[in-house]
mmCIF file of C-alpha atoms in Angstrom:
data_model
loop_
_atom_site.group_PDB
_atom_site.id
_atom_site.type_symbol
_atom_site.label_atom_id
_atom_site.label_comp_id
_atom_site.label_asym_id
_atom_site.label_seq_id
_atom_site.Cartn_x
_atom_site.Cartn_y
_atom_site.Cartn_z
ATOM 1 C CA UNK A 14 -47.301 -28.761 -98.594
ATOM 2 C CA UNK A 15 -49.881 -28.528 -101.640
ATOM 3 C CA UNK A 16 -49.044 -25.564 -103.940
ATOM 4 C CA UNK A 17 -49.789 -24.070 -106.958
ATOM 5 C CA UNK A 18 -47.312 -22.375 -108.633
ATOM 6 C CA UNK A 19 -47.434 -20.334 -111.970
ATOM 7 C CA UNK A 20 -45.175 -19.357 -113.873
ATOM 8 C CA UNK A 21 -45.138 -16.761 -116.874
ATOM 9 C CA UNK A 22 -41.563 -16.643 -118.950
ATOM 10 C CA UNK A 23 -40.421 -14.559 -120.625
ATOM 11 C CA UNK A 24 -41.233 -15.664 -124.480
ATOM 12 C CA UNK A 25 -40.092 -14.906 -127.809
ATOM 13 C CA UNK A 26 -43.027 -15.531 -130.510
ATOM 14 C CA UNK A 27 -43.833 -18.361 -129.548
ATOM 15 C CA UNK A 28 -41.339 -20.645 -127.701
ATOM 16 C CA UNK A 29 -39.546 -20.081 -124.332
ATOM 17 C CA UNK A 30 -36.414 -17.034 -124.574
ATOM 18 C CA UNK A 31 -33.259 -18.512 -123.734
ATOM 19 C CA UNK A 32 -33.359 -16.751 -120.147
ATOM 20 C CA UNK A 33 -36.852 -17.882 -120.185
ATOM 21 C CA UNK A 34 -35.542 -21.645 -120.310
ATOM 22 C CA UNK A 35 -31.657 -21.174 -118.663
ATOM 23 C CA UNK A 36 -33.588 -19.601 -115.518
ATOM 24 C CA UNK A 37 -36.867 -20.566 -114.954
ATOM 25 C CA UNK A 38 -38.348 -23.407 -116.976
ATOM 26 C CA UNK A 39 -34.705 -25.789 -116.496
ATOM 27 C CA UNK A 40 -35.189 -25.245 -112.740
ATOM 28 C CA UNK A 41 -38.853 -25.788 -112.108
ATOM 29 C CA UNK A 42 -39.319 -28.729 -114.654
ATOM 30 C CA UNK A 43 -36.865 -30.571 -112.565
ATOM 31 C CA UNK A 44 -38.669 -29.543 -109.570
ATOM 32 C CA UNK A 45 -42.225 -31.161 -111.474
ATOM 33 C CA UNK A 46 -39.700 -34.241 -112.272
ATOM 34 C CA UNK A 47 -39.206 -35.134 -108.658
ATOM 35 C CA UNK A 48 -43.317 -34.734 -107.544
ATOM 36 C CA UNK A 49 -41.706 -31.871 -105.337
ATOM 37 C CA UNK A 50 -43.975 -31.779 -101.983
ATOM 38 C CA UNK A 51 -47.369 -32.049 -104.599
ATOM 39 C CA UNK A 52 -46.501 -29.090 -106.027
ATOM 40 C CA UNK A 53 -48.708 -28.100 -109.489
ATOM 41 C CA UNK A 54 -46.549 -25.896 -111.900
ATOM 42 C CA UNK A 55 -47.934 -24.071 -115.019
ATOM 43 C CA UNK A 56 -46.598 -21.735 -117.171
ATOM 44 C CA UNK A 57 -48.722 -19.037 -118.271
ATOM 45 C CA UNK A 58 -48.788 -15.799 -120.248
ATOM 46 C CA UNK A 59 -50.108 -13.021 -117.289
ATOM 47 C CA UNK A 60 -53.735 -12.984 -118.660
ATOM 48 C CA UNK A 61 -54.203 -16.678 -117.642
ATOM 49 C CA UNK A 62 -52.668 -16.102 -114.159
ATOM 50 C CA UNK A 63 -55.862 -15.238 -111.945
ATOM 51 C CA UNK A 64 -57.713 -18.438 -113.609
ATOM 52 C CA UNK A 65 -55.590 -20.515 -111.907
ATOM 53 C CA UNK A 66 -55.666 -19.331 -108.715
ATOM 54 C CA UNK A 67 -51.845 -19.592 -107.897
ATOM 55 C CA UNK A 68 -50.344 -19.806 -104.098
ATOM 56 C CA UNK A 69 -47.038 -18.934 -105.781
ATOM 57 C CA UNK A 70 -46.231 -16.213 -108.467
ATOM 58 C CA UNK A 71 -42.841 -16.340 -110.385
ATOM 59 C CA UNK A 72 -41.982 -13.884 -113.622
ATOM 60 C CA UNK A 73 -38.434 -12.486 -115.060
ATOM 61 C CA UNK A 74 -36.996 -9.965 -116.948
ATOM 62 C CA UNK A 75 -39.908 -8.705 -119.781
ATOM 63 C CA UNK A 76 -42.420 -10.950 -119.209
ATOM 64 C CA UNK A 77 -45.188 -8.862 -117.988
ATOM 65 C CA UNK A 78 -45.516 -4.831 -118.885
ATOM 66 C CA UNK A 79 -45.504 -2.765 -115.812
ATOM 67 C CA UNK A 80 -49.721 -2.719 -116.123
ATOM 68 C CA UNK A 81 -49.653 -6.801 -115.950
ATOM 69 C CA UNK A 82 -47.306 -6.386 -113.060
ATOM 70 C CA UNK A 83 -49.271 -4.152 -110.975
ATOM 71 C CA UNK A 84 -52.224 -6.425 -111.517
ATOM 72 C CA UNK A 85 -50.266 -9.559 -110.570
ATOM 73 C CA UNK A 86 -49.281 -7.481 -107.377
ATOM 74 C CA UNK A 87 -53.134 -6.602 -106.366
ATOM 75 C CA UNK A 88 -54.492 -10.123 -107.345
ATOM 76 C CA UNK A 89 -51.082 -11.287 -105.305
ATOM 77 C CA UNK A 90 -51.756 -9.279 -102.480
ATOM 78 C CA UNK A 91 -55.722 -10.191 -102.383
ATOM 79 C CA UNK A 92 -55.125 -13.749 -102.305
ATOM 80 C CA UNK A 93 -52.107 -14.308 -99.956
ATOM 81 C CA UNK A 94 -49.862 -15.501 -102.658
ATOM 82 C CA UNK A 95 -46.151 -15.452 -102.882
ATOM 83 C CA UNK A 96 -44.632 -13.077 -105.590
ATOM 84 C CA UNK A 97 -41.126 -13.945 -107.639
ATOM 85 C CA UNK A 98 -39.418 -11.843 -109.649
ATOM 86 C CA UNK A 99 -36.063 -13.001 -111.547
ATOM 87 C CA UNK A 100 -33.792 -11.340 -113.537
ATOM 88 C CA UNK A 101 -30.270 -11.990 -115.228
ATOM 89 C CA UNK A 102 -28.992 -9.046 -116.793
ATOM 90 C CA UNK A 103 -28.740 -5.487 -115.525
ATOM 91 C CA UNK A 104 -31.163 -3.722 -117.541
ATOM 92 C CA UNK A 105 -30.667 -0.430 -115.916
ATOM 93 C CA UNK A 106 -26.829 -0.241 -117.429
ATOM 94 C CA UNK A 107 -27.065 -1.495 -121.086
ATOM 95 C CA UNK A 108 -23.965 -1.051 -122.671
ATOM 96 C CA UNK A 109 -25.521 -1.745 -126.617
ATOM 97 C CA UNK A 110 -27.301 1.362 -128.000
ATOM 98 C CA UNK A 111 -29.847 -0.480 -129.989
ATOM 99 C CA UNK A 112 -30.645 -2.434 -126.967
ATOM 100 C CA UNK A 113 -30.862 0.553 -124.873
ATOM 101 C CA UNK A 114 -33.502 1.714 -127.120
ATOM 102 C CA UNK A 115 -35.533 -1.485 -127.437
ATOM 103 C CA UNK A 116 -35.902 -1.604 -123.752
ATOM 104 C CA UNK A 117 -36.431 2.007 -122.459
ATOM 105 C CA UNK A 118 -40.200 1.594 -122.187
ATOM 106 C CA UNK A 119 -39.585 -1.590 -120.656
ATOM 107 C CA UNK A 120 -37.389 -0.712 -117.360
ATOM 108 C CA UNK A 121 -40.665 0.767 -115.903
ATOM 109 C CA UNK A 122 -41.936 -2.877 -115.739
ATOM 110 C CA UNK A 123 -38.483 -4.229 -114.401
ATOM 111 C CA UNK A 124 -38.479 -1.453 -111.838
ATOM 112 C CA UNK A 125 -42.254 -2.347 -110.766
ATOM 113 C CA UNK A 126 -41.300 -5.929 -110.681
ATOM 114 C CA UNK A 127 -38.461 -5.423 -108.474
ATOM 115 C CA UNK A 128 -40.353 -2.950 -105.919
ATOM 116 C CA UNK A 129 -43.334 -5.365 -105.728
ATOM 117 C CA UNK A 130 -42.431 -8.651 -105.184
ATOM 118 C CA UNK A 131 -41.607 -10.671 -102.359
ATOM 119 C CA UNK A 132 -38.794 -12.352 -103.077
ATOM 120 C CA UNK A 133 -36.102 -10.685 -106.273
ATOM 121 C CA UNK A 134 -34.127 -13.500 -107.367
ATOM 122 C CA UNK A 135 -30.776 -12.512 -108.858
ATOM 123 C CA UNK A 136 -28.234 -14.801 -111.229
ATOM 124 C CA UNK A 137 -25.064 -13.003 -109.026
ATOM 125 C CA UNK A 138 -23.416 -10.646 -106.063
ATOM 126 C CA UNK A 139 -23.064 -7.864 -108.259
ATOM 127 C CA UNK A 140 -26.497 -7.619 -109.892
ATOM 128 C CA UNK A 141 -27.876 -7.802 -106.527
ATOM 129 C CA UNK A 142 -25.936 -5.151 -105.212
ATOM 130 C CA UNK A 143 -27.032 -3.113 -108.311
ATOM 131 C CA UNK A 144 -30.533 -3.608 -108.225
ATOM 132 C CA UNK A 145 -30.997 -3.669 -104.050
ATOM 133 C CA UNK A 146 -32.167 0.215 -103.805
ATOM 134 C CA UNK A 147 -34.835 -0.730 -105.677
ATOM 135 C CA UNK A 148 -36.167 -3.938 -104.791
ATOM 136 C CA UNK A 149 -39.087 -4.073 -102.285
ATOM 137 C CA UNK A 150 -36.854 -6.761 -99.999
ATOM 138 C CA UNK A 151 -32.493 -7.479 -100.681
ATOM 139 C CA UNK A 152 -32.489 -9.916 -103.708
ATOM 140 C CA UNK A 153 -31.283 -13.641 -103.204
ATOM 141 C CA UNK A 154 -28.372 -14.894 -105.568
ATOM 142 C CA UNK A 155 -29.743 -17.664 -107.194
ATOM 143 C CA UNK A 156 -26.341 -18.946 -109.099
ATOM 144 C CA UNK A 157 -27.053 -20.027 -113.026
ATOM 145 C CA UNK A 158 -26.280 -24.020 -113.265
ATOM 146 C CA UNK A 159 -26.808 -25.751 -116.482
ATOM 147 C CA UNK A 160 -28.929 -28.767 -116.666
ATOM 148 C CA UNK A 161 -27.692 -32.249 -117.576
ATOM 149 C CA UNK A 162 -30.982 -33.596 -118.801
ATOM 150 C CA UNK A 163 -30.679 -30.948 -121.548
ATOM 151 C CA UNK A 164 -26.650 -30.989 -122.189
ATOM 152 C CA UNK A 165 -26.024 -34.488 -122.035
ATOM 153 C CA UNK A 166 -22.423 -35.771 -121.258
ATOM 154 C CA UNK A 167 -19.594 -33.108 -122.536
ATOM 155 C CA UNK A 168 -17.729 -34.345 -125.649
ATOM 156 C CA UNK A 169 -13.987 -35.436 -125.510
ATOM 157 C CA UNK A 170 -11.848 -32.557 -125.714
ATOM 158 C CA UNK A 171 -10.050 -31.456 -128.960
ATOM 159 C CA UNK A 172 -6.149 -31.548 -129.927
ATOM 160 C CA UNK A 173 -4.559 -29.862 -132.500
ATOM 161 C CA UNK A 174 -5.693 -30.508 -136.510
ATOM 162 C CA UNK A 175 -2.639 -30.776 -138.390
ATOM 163 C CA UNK A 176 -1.019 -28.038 -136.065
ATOM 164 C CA UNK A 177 -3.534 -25.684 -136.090
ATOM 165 C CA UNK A 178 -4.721 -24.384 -132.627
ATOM 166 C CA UNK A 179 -9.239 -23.855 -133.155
ATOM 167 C CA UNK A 180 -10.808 -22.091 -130.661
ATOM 168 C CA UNK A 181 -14.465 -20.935 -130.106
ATOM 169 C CA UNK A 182 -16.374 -18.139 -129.486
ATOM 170 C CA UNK A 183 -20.227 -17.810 -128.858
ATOM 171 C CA UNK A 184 -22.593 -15.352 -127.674
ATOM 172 C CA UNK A 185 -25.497 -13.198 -128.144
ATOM 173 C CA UNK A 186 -25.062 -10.776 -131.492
ATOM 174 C CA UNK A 187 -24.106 -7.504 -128.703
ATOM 175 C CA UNK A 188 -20.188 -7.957 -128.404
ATOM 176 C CA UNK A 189 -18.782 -6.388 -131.108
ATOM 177 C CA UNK A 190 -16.498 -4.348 -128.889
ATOM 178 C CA UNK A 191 -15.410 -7.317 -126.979
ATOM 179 C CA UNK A 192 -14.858 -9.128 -130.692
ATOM 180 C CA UNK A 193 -12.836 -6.028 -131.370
ATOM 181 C CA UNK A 194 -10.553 -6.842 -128.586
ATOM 182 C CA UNK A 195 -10.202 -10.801 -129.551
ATOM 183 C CA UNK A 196 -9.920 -9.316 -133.385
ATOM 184 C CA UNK A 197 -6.525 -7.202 -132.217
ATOM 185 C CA UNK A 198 -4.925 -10.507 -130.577
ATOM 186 C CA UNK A 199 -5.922 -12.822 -132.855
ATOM 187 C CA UNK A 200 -4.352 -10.362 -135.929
ATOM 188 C CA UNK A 201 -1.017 -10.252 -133.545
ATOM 189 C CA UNK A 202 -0.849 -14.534 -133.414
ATOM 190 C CA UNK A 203 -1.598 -14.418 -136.964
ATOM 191 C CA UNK A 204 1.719 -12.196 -137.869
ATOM 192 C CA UNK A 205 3.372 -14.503 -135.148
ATOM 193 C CA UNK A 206 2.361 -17.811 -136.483
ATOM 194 C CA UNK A 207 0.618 -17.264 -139.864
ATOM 195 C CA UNK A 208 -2.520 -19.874 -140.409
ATOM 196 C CA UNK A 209 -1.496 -21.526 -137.229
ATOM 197 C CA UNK A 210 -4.411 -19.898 -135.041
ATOM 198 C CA UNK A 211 -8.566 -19.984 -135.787
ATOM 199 C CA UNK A 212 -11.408 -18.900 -134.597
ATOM 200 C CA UNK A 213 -14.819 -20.378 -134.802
ATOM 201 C CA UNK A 214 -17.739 -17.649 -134.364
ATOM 202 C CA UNK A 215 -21.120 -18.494 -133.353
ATOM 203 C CA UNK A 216 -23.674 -14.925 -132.880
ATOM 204 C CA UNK A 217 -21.180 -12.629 -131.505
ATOM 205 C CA UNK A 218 -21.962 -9.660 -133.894
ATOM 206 C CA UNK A 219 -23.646 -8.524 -136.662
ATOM 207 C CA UNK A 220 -20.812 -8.096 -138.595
ATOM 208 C CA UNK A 221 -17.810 -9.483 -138.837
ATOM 209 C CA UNK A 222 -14.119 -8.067 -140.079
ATOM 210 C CA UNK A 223 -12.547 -10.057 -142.906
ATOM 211 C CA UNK A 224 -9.858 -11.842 -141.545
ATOM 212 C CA UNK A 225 -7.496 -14.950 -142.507
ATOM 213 C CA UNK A 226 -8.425 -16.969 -138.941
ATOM 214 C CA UNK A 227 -12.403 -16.025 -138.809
ATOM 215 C CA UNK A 228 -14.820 -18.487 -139.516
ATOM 216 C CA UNK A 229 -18.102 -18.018 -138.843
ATOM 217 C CA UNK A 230 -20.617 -20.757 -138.241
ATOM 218 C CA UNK A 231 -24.422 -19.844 -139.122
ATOM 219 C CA UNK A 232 -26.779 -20.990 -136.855
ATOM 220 C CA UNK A 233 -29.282 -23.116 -138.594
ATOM 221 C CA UNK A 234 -32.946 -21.098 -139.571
ATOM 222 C CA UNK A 235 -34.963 -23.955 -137.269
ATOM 223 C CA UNK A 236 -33.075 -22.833 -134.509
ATOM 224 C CA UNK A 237 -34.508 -19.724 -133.862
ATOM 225 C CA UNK A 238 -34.581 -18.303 -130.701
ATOM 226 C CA UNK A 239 -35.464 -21.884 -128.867
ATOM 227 C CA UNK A 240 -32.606 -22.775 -126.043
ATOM 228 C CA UNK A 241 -33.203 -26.079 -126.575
ATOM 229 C CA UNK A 242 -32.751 -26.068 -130.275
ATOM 230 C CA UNK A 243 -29.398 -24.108 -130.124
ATOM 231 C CA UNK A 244 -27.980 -26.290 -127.432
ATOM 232 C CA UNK A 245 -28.626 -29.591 -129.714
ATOM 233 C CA UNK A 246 -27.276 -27.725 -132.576
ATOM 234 C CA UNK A 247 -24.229 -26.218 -130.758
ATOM 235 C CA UNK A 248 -23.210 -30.011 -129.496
ATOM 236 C CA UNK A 249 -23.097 -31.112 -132.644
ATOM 237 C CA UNK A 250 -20.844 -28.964 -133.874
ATOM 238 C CA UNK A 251 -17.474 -31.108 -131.440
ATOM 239 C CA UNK A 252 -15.343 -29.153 -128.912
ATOM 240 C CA UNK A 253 -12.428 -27.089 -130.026
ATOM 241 C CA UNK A 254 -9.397 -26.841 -127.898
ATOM 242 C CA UNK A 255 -10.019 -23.414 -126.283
ATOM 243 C CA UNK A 256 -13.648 -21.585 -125.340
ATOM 244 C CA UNK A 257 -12.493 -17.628 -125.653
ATOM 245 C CA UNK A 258 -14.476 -15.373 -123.529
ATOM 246 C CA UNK A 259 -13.905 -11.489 -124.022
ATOM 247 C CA UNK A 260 -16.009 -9.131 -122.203
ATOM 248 C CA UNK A 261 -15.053 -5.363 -121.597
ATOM 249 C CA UNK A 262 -15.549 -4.192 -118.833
ATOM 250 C CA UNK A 263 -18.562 -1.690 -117.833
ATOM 251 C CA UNK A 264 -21.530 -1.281 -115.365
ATOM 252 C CA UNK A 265 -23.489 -4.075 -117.401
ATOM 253 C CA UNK A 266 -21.087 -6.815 -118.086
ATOM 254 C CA UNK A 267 -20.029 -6.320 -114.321
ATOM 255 C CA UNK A 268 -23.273 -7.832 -113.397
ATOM 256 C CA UNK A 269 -23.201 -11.398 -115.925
ATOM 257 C CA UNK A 270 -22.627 -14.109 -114.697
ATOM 258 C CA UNK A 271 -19.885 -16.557 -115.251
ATOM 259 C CA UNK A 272 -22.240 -18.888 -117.206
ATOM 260 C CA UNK A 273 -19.998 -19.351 -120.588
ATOM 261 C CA UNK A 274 -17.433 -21.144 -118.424
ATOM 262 C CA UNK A 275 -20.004 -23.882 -117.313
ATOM 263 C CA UNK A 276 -20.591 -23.621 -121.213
ATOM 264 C CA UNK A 277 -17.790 -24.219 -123.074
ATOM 265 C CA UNK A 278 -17.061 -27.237 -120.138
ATOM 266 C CA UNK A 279 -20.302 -29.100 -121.454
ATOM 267 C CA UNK A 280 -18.636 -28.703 -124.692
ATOM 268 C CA UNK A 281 -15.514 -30.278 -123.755
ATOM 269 C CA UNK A 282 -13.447 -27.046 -123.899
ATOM 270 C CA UNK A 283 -11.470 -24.834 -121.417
ATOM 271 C CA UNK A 284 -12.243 -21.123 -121.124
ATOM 272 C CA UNK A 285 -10.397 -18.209 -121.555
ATOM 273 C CA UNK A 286 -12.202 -15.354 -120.279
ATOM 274 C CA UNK A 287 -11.334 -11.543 -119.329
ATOM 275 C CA UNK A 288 -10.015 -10.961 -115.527
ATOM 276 C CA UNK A 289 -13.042 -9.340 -114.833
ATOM 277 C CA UNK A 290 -15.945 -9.409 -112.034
ATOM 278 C CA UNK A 291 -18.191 -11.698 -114.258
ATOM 279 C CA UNK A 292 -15.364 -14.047 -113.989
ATOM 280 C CA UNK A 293 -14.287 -13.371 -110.535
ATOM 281 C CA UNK A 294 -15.748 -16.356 -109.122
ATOM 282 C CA UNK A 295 -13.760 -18.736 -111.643
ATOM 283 C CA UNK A 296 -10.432 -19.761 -110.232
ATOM 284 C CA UNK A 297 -7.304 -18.273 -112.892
ATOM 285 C CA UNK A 298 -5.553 -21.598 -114.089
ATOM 286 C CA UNK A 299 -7.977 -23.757 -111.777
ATOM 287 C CA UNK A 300 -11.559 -23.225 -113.186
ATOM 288 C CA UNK A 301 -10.418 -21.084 -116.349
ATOM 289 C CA UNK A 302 -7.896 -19.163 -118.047
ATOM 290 C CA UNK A 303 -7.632 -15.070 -117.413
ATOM 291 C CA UNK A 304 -6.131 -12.524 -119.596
ATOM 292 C CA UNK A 305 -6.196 -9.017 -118.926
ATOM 293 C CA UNK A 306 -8.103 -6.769 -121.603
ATOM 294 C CA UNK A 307 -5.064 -5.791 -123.467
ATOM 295 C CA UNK A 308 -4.690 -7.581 -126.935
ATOM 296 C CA UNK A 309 -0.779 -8.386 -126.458
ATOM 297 C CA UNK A 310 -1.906 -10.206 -122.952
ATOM 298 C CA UNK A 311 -4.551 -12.362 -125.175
ATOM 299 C CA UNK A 312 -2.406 -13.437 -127.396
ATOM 300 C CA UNK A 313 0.026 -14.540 -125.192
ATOM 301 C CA UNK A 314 -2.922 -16.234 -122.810
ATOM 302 C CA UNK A 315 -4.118 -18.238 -126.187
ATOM 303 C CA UNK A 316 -0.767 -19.419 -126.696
ATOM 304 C CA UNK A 317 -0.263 -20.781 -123.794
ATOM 305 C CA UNK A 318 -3.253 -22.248 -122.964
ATOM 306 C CA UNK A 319 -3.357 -24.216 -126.396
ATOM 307 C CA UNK A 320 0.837 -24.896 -125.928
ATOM 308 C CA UNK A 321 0.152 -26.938 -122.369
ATOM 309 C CA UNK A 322 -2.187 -29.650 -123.018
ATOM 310 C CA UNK A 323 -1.834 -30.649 -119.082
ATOM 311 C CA UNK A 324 -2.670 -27.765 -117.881
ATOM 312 C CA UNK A 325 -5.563 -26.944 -120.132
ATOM 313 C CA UNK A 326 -6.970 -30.525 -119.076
ATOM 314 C CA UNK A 327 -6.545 -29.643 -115.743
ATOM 315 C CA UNK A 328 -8.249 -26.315 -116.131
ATOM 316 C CA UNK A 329 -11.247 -28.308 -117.772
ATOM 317 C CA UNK A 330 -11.235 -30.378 -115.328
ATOM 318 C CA UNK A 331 -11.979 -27.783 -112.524
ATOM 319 C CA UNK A 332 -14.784 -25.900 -115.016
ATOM 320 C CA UNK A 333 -16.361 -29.386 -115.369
ATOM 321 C CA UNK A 334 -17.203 -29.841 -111.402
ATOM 322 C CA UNK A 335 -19.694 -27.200 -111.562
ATOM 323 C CA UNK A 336 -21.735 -28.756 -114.413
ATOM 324 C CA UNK A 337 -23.306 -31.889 -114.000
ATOM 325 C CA UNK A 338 -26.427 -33.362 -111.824
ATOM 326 C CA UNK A 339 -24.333 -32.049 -108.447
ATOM 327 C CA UNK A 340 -24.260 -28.511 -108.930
ATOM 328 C CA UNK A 341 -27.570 -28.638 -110.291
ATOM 329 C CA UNK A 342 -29.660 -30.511 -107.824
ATOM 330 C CA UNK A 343 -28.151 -28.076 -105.394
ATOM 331 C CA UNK A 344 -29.440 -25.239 -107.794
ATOM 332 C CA UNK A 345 -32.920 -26.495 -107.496
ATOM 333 C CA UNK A 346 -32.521 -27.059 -104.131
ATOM 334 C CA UNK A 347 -31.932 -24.098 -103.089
ATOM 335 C CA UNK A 348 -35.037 -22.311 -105.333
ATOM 336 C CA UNK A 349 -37.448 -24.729 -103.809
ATOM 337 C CA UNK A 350 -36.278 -23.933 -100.362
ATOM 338 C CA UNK A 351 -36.627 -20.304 -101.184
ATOM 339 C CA UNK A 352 -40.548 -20.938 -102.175
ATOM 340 C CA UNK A 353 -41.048 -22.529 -98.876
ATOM 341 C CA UNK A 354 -39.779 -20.199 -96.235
ATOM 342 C CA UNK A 355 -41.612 -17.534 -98.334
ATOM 343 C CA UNK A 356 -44.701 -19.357 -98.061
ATOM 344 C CA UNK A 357 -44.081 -20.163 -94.565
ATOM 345 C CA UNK A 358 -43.922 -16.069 -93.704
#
């Protein structure tokens, strides 16, 4: 089957968001990489769209206002094409004040999106569940996988320098409350085992607390916002022995995915992350460490995740099958069969 598929990311300035390039452009590039059934993809910004006389429509998060997306919908519906919206995050529930603000004249558009398209693709169960009163048809889970082309082989893991236990933490700059929580344990290993515990800190926060285990590593200017960019810088940077993975529990972060597991794998590290639903589907002491959101229970999960070197390998071991070319063929796999049966209705 001959189709014609645009695509319009979302964008910021001018080079692909990182949801824009973890959830679209990863997964339909490899689709353009295997000639998939002579299919043409371009990605567009909404004005182009019509010009190119699409048989398939796909757009996320922000990238249209709701006035683009009703226009996609009527050109959509006047030309028999196939309409898919994708989105990540639960917008609806921001936990972040500043973010609330920044998109409240947005959720019209994400609203729109999800009561006009065809087909709502959603990164997991619970966003789904959130966002199915809304959305025109019940969204599909389409799972986040990481791709291989882009991350490369994961680095050896690390051991111990000179005694001291590093871990890492990354993330966008909107969990200061869950870097509060990681803050509390970290102080208690500190008066436990003074200078024997710390903490690398990539985003995170916009401010930090001055502490004896903190370091924080600046993310280089020609970064930016590119995906890309930050994953080539980020590998360069070598595994530490433990990935840490706080996240508070709330009506937003009960809707991420489990994404920073497959993460910190690629970088040769085990995660621990908070027994919560975004970690749910991650196996405790299989596929990752858990530690309930109490700071004592951290600090005792850190210790003993970087004091049993077998078992940490072994928990590595388990994140590491779902990264690779497997899990990710399967990923676009199951996207492209999603474009056909819709076209085939």
């Amino acid at each position: 089957m001959s189709l014609r598929i645009a695509i319009v990311p979302e964008r910021l300035g001018s080079v692909l968001s990182p949801c824009g390039s973890i959830r679209l452009a990863a997964f339909f590039d490899a689709m353009r990489k295997e000639g998939a059934e002579d299919w043409e993809f371009r990605y567009l910004i909404p004005e182009e769209v019509a010009a190119f006389r699409p048989d398939v429509i796909v757009w996320q998060r922000i990238a249209m206002d709701e006035r683009q997306v009703t226009a996609i919908a009527d050109l959509a519906k006047r030309s028999g094409a196939l309409t898919i919206y994708d989105l990540d995050d639960n917008l609806f529930d921001l936990d972040d004040a500043a973010e609330r603000l920044a998109y409240a004249d947005k959720l019209k558009a994400v609203e729109k999106s999800l009561q006009v398209a065809d087909q709502a693709w959603c990164s997991t169960v619970e966003l789904a569940d959130r966002v199915s009163g809304i959305a025109r048809h019940r969204p599909q889970v389409m799972a986040n996988a990481l791709d291989p082309g882009l991350w490369g082989e994961a680095p050896a893991s690390a051991e111990p320098d000179a005694g001291v236990h590093c871990l890492m933490y990354m993330g966008t700059r909107t969990h200061a409350a869950d870097l509060g929580l990681l803050s509390q344990a970290m102080d208690l290993l500190e008066d436990r085992q003074p200078g024997r515990f710390k903490l690398d800190i990539v985003g995170v926060a916009s401010e930090y607390p001055e502490r004896p285990w903190m370091r924080v590593l600046q993310i280089p200017g020609h970064v930016g916002a590119s995906y890309p960019a930050f994953v080539h810088w980020i590998r360069q940077q070598g595994a530490r022995q433990l990935g840490v993975a706080p996240l508070l529990a709330s009506s937003f972060n009960d809707c991420k995915s489990c994404i920073k597991v497959m993460d910190y794998a690629a970088l040769g590290m085990p995660t621990l992350a908070s027994d919560v639903a975004a970690y749910r589907p991650m196996q405790a002491d299989v596929e990752c460490f858990k530690a309930d959101n109490d700071a004592v229970q951290w600090a005792t999960a850190i210790e003993r995740a970087c004091g049993d070197a077998a078992l940490a390998s072994r928990v590595l071991a388990g994140a590491a099958a779902r990264i690779g070319a497997t899990p990710f063929v399967e990923a676009v796999r199951l996207r492209a069969d999603a474009i056909l049966l819709g076209r085939a209705r």
